[in-house]
XYZ file of C-alpha atoms in Angstrom:
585
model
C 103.895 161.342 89.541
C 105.028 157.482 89.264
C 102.137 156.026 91.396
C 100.216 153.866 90.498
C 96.276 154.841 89.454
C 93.540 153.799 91.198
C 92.200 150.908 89.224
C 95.930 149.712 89.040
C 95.685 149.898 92.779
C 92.770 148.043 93.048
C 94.023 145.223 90.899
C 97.044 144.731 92.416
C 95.414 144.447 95.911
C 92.684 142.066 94.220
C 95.782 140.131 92.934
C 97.280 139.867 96.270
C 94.385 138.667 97.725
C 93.657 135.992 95.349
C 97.402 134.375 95.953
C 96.628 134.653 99.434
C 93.837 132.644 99.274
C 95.082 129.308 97.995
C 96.424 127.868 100.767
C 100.270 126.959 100.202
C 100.709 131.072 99.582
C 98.975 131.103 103.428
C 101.137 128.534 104.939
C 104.131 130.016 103.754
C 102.618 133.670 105.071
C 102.274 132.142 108.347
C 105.538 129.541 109.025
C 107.502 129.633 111.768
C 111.242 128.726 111.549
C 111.001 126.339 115.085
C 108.580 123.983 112.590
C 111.640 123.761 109.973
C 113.148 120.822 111.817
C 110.755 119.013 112.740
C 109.300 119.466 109.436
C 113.029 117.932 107.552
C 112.872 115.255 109.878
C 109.653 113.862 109.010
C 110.284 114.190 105.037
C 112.898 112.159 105.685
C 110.988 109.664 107.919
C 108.113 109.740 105.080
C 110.347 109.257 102.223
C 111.134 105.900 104.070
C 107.344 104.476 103.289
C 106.619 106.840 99.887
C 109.541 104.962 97.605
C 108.534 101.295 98.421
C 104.767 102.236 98.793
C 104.288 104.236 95.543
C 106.266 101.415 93.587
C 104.194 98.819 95.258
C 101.067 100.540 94.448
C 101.616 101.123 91.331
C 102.154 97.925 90.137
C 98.839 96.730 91.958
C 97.259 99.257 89.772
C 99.119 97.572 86.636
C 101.499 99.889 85.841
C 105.292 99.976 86.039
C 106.648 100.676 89.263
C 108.323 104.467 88.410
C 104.778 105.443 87.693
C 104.284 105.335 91.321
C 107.121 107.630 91.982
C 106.562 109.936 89.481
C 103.008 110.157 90.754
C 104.108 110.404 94.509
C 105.792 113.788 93.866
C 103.802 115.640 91.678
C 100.447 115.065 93.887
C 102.996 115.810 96.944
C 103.328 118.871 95.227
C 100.035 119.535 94.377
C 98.977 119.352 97.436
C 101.375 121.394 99.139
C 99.880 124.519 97.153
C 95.991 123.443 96.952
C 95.284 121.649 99.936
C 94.233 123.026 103.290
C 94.935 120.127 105.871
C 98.791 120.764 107.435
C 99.762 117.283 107.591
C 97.237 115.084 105.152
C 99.474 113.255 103.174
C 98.227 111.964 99.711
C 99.963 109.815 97.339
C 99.480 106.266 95.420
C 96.518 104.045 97.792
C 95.792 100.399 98.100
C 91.989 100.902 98.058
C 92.154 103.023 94.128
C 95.084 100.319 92.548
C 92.249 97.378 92.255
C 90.189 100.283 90.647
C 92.652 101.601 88.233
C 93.555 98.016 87.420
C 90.149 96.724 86.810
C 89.433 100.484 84.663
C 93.258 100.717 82.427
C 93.933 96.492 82.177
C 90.911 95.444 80.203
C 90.891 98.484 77.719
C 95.248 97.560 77.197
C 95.595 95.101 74.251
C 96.358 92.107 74.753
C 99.725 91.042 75.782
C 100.074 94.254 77.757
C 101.498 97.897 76.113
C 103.174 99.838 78.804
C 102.942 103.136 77.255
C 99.142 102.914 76.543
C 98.188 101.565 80.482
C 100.312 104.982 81.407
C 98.228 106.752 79.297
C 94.890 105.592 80.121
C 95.438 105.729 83.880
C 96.793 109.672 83.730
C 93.500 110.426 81.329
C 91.906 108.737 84.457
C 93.713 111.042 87.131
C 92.967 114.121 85.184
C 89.140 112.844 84.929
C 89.215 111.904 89.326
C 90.746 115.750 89.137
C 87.989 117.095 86.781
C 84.943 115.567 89.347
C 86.660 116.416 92.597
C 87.128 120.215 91.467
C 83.533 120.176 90.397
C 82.213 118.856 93.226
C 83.946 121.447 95.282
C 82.565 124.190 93.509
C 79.954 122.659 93.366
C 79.715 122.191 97.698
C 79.081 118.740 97.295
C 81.100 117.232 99.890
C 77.904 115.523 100.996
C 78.332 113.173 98.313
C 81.071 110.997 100.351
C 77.863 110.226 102.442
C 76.685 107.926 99.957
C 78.393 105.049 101.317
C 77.119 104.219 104.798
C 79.421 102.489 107.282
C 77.982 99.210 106.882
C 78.526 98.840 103.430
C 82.041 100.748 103.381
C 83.028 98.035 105.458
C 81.803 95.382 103.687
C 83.395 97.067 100.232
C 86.727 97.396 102.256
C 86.626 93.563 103.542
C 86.365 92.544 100.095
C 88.955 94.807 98.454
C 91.284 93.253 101.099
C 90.515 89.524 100.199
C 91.220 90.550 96.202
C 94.174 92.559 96.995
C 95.727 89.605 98.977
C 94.412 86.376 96.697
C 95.579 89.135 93.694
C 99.062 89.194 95.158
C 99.713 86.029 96.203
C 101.018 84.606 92.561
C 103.672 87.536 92.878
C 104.131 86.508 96.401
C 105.045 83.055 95.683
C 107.093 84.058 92.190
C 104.808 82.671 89.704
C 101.672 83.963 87.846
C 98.267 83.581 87.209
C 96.001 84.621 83.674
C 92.761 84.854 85.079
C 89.946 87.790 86.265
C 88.391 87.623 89.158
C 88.366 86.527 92.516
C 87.147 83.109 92.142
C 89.653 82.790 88.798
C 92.465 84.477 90.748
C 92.029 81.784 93.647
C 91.875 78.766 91.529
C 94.622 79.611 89.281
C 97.257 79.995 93.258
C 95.635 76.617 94.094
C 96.132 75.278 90.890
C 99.918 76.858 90.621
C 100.737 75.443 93.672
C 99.921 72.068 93.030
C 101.366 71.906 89.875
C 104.780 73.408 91.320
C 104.724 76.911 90.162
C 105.995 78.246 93.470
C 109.541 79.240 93.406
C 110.649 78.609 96.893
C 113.272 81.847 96.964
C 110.391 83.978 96.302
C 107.819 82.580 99.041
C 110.739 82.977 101.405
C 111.263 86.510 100.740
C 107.294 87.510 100.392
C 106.179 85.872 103.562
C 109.539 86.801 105.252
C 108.392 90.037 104.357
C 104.939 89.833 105.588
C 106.318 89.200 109.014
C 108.824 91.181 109.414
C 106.376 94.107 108.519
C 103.554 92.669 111.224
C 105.925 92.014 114.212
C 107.749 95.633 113.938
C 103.875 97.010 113.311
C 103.040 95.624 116.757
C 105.792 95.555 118.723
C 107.580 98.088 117.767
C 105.233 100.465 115.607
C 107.442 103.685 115.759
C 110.010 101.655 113.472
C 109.644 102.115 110.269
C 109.060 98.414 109.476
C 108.180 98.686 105.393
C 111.903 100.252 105.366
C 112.994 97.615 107.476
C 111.650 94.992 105.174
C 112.989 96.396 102.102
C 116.574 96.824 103.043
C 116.630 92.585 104.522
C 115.362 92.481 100.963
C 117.526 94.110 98.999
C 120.867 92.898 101.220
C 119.414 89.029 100.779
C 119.125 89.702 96.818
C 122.691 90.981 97.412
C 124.319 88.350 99.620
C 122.529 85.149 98.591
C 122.227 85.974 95.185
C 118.362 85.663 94.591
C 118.071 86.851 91.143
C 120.080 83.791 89.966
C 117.330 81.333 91.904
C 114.272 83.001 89.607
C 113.402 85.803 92.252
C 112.289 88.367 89.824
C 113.480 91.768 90.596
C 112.690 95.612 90.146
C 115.428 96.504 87.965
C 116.845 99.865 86.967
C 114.493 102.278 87.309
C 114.220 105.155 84.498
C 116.662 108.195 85.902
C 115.075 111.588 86.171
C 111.388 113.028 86.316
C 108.647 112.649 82.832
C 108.186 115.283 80.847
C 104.999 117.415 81.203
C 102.717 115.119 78.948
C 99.147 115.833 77.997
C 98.478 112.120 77.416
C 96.351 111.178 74.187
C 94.126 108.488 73.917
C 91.150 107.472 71.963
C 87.632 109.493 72.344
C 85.974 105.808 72.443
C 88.074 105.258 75.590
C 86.472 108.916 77.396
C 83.424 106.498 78.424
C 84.938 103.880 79.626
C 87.236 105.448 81.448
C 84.202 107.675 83.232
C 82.738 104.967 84.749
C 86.155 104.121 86.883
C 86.725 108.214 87.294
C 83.572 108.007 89.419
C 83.980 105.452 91.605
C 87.623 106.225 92.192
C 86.331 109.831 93.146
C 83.356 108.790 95.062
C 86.004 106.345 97.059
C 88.756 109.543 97.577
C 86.350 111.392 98.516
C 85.232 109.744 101.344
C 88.813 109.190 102.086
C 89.564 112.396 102.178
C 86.393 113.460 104.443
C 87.088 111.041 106.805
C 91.021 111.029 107.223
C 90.675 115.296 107.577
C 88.345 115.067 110.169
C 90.346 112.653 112.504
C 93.215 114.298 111.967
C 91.839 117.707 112.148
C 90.201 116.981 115.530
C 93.666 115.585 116.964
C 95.193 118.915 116.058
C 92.579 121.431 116.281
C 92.259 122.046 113.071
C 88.770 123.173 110.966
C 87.658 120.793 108.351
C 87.767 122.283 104.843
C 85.721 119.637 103.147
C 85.525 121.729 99.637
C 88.855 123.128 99.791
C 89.928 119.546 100.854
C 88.341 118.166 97.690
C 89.554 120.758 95.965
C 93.836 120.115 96.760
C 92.897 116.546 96.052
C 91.858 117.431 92.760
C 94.826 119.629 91.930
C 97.200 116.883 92.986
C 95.375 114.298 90.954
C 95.546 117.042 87.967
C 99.613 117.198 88.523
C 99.923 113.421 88.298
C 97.938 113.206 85.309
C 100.230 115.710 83.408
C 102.907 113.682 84.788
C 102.423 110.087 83.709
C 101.010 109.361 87.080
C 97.416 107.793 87.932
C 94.944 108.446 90.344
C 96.003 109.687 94.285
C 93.758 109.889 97.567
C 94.793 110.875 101.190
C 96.384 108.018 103.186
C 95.621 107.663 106.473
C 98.972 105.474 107.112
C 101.574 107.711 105.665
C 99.272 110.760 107.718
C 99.793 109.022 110.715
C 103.902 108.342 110.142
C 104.518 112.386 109.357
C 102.540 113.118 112.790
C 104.551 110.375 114.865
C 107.228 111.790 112.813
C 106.527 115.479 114.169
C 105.296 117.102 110.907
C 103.913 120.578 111.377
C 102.891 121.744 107.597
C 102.866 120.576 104.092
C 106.570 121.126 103.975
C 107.086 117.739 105.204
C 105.121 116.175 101.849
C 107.565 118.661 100.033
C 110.582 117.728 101.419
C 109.479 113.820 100.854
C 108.742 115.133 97.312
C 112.296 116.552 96.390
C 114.401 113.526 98.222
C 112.569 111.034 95.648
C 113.305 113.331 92.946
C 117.190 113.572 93.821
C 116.947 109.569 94.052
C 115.591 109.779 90.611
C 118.235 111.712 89.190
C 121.480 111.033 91.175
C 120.416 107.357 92.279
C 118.183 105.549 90.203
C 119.275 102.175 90.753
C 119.250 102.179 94.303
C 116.466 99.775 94.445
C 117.551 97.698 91.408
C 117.671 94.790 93.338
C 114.649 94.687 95.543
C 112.744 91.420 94.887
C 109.055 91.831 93.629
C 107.781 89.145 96.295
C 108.850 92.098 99.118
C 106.332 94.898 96.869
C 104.019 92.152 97.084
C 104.437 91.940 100.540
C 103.793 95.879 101.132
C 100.557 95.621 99.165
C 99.367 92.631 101.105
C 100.074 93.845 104.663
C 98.449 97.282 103.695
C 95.529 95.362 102.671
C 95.471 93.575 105.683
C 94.433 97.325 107.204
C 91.732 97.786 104.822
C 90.184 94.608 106.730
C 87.521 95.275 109.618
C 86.849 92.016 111.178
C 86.177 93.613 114.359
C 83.856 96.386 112.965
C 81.892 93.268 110.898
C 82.161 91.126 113.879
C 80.043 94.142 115.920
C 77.705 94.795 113.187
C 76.587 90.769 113.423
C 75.813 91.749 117.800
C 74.079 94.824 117.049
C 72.145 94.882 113.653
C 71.865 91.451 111.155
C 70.034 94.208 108.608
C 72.933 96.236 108.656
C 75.603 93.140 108.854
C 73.555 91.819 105.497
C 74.329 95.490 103.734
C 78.074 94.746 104.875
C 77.954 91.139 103.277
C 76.102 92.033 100.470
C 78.557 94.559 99.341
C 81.839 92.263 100.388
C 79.932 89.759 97.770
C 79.693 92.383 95.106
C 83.454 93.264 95.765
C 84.331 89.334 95.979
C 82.265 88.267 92.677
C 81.910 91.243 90.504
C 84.542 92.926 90.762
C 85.462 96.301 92.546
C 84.161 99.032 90.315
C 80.751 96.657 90.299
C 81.805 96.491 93.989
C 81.662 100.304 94.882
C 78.308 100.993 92.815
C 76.559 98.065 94.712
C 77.803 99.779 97.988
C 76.194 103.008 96.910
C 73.474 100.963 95.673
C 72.424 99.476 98.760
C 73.678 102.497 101.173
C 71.003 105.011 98.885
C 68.441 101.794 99.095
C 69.144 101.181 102.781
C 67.928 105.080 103.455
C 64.695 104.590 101.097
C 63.933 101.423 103.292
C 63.919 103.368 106.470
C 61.918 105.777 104.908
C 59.717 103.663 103.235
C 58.872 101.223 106.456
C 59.705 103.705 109.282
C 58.928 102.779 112.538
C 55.891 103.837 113.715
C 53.421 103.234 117.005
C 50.848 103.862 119.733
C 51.517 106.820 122.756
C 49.917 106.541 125.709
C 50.284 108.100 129.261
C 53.036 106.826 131.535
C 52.972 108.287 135.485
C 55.386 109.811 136.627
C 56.939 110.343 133.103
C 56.195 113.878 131.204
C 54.678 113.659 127.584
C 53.481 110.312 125.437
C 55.315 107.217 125.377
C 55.509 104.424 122.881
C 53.283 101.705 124.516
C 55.372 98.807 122.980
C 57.678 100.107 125.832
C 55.295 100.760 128.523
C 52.093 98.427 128.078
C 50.143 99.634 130.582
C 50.466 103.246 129.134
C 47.303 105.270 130.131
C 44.327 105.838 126.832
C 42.016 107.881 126.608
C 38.716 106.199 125.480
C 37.838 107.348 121.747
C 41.659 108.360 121.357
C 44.294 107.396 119.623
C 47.638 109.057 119.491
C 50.018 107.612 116.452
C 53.261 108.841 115.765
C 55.064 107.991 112.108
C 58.829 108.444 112.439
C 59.598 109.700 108.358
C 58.346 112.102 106.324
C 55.298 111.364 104.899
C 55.923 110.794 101.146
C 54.782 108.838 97.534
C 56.703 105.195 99.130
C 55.433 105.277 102.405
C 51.813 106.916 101.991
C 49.974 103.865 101.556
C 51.804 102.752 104.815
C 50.487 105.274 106.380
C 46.921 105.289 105.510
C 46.785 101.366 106.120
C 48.137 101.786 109.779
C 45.535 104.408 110.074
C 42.653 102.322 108.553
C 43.452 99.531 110.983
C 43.528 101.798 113.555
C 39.771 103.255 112.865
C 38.485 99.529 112.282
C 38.827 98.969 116.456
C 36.023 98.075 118.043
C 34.548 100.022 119.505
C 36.433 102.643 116.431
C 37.873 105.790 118.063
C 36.704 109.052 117.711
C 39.938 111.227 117.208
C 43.026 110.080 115.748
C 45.696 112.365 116.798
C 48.956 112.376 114.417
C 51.774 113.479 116.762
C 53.657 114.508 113.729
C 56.490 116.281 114.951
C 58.691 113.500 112.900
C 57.332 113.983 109.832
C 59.212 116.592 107.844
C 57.922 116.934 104.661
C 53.990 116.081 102.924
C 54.938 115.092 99.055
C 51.921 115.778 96.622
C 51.508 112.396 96.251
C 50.884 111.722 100.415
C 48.248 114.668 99.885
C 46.206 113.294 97.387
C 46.122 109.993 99.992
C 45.041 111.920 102.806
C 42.542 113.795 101.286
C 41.163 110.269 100.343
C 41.631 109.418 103.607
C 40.352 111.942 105.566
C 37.072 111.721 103.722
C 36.425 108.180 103.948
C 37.326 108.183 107.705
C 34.527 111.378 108.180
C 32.254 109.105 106.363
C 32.673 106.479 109.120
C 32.703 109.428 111.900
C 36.135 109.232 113.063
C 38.368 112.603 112.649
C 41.690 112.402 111.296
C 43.758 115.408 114.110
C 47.551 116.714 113.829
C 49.794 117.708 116.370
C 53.267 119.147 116.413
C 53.195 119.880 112.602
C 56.309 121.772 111.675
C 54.826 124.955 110.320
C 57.004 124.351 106.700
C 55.010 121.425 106.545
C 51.430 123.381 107.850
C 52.200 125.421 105.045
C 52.777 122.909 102.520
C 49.475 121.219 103.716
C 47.658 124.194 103.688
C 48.887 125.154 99.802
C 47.870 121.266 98.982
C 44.296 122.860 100.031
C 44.052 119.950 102.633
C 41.987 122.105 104.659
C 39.311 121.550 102.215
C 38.531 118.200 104.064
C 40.550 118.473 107.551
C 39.093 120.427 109.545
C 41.559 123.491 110.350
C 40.139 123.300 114.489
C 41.957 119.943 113.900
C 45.306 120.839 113.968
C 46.637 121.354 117.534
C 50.472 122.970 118.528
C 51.130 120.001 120.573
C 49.613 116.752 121.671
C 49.061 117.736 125.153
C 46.981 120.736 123.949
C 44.746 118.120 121.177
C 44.322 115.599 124.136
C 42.822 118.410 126.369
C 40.842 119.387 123.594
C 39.401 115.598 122.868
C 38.609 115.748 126.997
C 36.607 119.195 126.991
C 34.517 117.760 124.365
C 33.970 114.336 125.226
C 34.734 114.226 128.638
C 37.016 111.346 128.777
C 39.266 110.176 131.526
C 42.099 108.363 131.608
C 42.063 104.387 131.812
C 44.885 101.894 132.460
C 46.575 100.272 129.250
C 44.218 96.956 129.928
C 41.124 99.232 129.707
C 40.495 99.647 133.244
């Protein structure tokens, strides 16, 4: 009598199975209580590197330093419910502050308004969220393949040099009004040789800086930004540093913001776009690359949509938070392993310790000196650095070291938002070049060896008189056709000019319209001259293609042969040829 009907049935289940599916509702399905410990421990452990990290980052994004804290738990929390990596931990980065700074700082009036940079950068978070939601409906995960590694690197060397020449004034207690890298560098020089420095501060940011790198590599399961930040806070205490111009954090605001839809102008929407992107493209490939290492170490399956996905949903609870843009951070990752993490309840448990610092606590860290924030940003910048991968790129490839130091120059002297779209730039460019002038050569017959080889290797590679085998290694399209149909002119100018030119076109995966039209052209003027244009290996996609182009107007359909052993036999029954030595004998 009181059950439920069968539509009401079928809804609830339907209901049931959509909460399962988001992947906080699973990991709570599927806990066990022997991960609770380990899990509290390494909360506890994180929470060590979150405070002084998110208020360090924020502030090298140009916002005040509870912004980073506010932003730290809500994506925390995000995360925990959207995201489907156990132990990915996301929060405030080094590589999206110079990016939010360079988007929020020039669209803030002069002199600086708080509230309005606050604003701007949580529009931006909610816009990073926006893109990284649509792109995983969208399956477009591929996207964070834009960047190659050459140019990441080189985008990455030069976000660390701005980060640290950006810092230093803050380092060394004074300050600089200038943009850019070049500006930035000459106003340090010129502060320190006019005095600027305020000796209290340098002691306590470069005291800092090497207290972080010694425990880093001598004793790296210390948790050396903690480390740094209590000697900082006890010197403020015992040698009084605030009275010797050591500026200092302050009182921070007690408790959490207020859900806030923040409101800015609709002339600011475009602006702020342009940043939204890059900061996306850059979390995204973040967040691809920091799943997969750690998914491989624990045997875990790489969800790169649902990944982009919890990213998004943790940048969409910062935004409605006062906070700014998040990514995944490989560092504070690697701390909840060593830490023994098992799920997201670690990120949780990091989340709810900052919150009851907020609210029962909130001057704990009144009186850590801003030289020792600068000195978290800098030594995390020193990480973005790959000397050794650039070093490595100069051995192996100078085309591919260029990319790299092309893109560290756009970084270095345009900026970092110009930086990241000339890295994309010259990544999509780099691909169009290897397209566009692939390699291409000569087979011949090696003994011994089965199949055609690339006479530039072996020289004395076996011909066949009358016959020429060329392979093109790219698909044969608009850029590259002309390429092609020189090669193949200079090839049928020999003398004596062959007879068959066999195309071992198993590389070439695609005939454009455009590469048509030129070997139509092509194959008639070579007929003219009595020399026969032959393909072997043609993927049948491409046959087709070929054959819908109504190329077999002018090839001759006998001419196209499943491989180039059965085209070669074919050249020999009807000419008779034999095999001579690559020197013609």
């Amino acid at each position: 009598m009181g059950g439920r009907s069968a539509p009401d049935r079928r809804g609830h289940r339907g209901l049931v199975s959509r909460v399962r599916a988001v992947p906080g509702a699973r990991a709570v399905s599927s806990y066990r209580r022997e991960w609770l410990v380990k899990d509290l421990v390494a909360g506890v452990v994180l929470t060590t590197l979150l405070v002084p990290q998110g208020m360090a980052y924020a502030e090298l994004a140009g916002l005040p330093a509870i912004t980073g804290l506010y932003t730290t738990v809500l994506c925390l929390l995000g995360y925990a419910v959207f995201g489907p990596s156990r132990i990915l931990v996301l929060g405030p980065d080094s590589s999206l502050g110079p990016m939010i700074a360079a988007t929020v700082l020039p669209m803030v009036a002069a002199g600086g308004d708080p509230d309005r940079a606050v604003a701007l950068a949580s529009v931006l978070a909610l816009m990073v969220a926006a893109l990284m939601i649509l792109a995983s409906v969208a399956k477009l995960g591929f996207v964070a393949d834009l960047i190659s590694r050459p140019t990441m690197i080189g985008y990455m060397n030069g976000l660390a040099l701005t980060i640290l020449i950006g810092q230093l004034p803050k380092l060394l207690g004074f300050s600089v009004d200038a943009d850019g890298l070049i500006g930035e560098a000459a106003g340090v020089v010129r502060g320190l040789a006019d005095g600027a420095a305020v000796p209290a501060a340098a002691a306590v940011g470069i005291g800092g800086i090497l207290v972080v790198l010694v425990l880093q590599r001598f004793l790296p399961k210390v948790p050396a930004v903690l480390v740094m930040v209590v000697l900082a806070i006890a010197a403020t205490v015992v040698l009084g540093l605030g009275e010797h111009g050591v500026d200092l954090v302050g009182e921070l605001p007690e408790g959490l913001p207020p859900f806030t839809v923040p409101a800015v102008r609709l002339a600011d929407l475009p602006l702020l776009l342009g940043g939204a992107v890059g900061i996306a493209l850059v979390s995204l490939a973040d967040t691809i690359s920091n799943a997969s290492a750690f998914a491989a170490r624990t045997g875990q399956e790489v969800r790169g949509n649902q990944e982009m996905a919890g990213v998004g949903a943790a940048n969409l609870a910062a935004g409605l938070f006062q906070g700014f843009p998040v990514s995944t951070s490989g560092s504070r990752t690697a701390v909840a392993e060593r830490a023994g993490a098992r799920t997201q309840l670690t990120g949780v448990v990091g989340a709810a310790l900052i919150v009851l610092m907020l609210v029962l606590a909130p001057g704990l860290f009144r009186n850590l000196p801003q030289p020792a924030l600068a000195a978290v940003v800098i030594t995390a910048s020193l990480s973005l650095a790959d000397v050794p991968g650039t070093v490595r790129l100069w051995r192996q490839s100078r085309t591919e070291f260029l990319l790299c130091g092309a893109a560290f120059a756009g970084v270095a002297l345009l900026g970092v938002l110009q930086g990241i779209a000339i890295a994309v730039g010259l990544s999509v460019l780099n691909v169009f070049r290897r397209a566009w002038w692939p390699y291409r050569t000569v087979l011949g017959r090696v003994p011994d060896l089965e199949g055609y080889h690339d006479v530039r290797s072996h020289p004395r590679a076996r011909q066949l008189p009358g016959l020429v085998i060329y392979r093109f290694d790219a698909p044969l399209f608009f850029a590259n056709a002309k390429t092609f149909a020189d090669e193949i002119r200079r090839l049928a100018g020999a003398d004596p000019p062959p007879t068959w030119i066999v195309i071992a076109a198993e590389p070439m995966t695609d005939v454009d319209t455009t590469a048509a039209d030129v070997l139509e052209d092509l194959d008639e003027e070579l007929n003219a001259d009595r020399v026969h244009l032959v393909f072997a290996e043609l993927k049948d996609p491409v046959r087709r293609k070929i054959e819908r182009y109504e190329l077999t107007r002018t090839i001759d359909p006998a001419h196209f042969f499943p491989t180039v052993e059965s085209a070669v036999a074919a050249y020999r029954r009807l000419t008779g040829a034999e095999w001579q030595d690559g020197d013609g004998h």
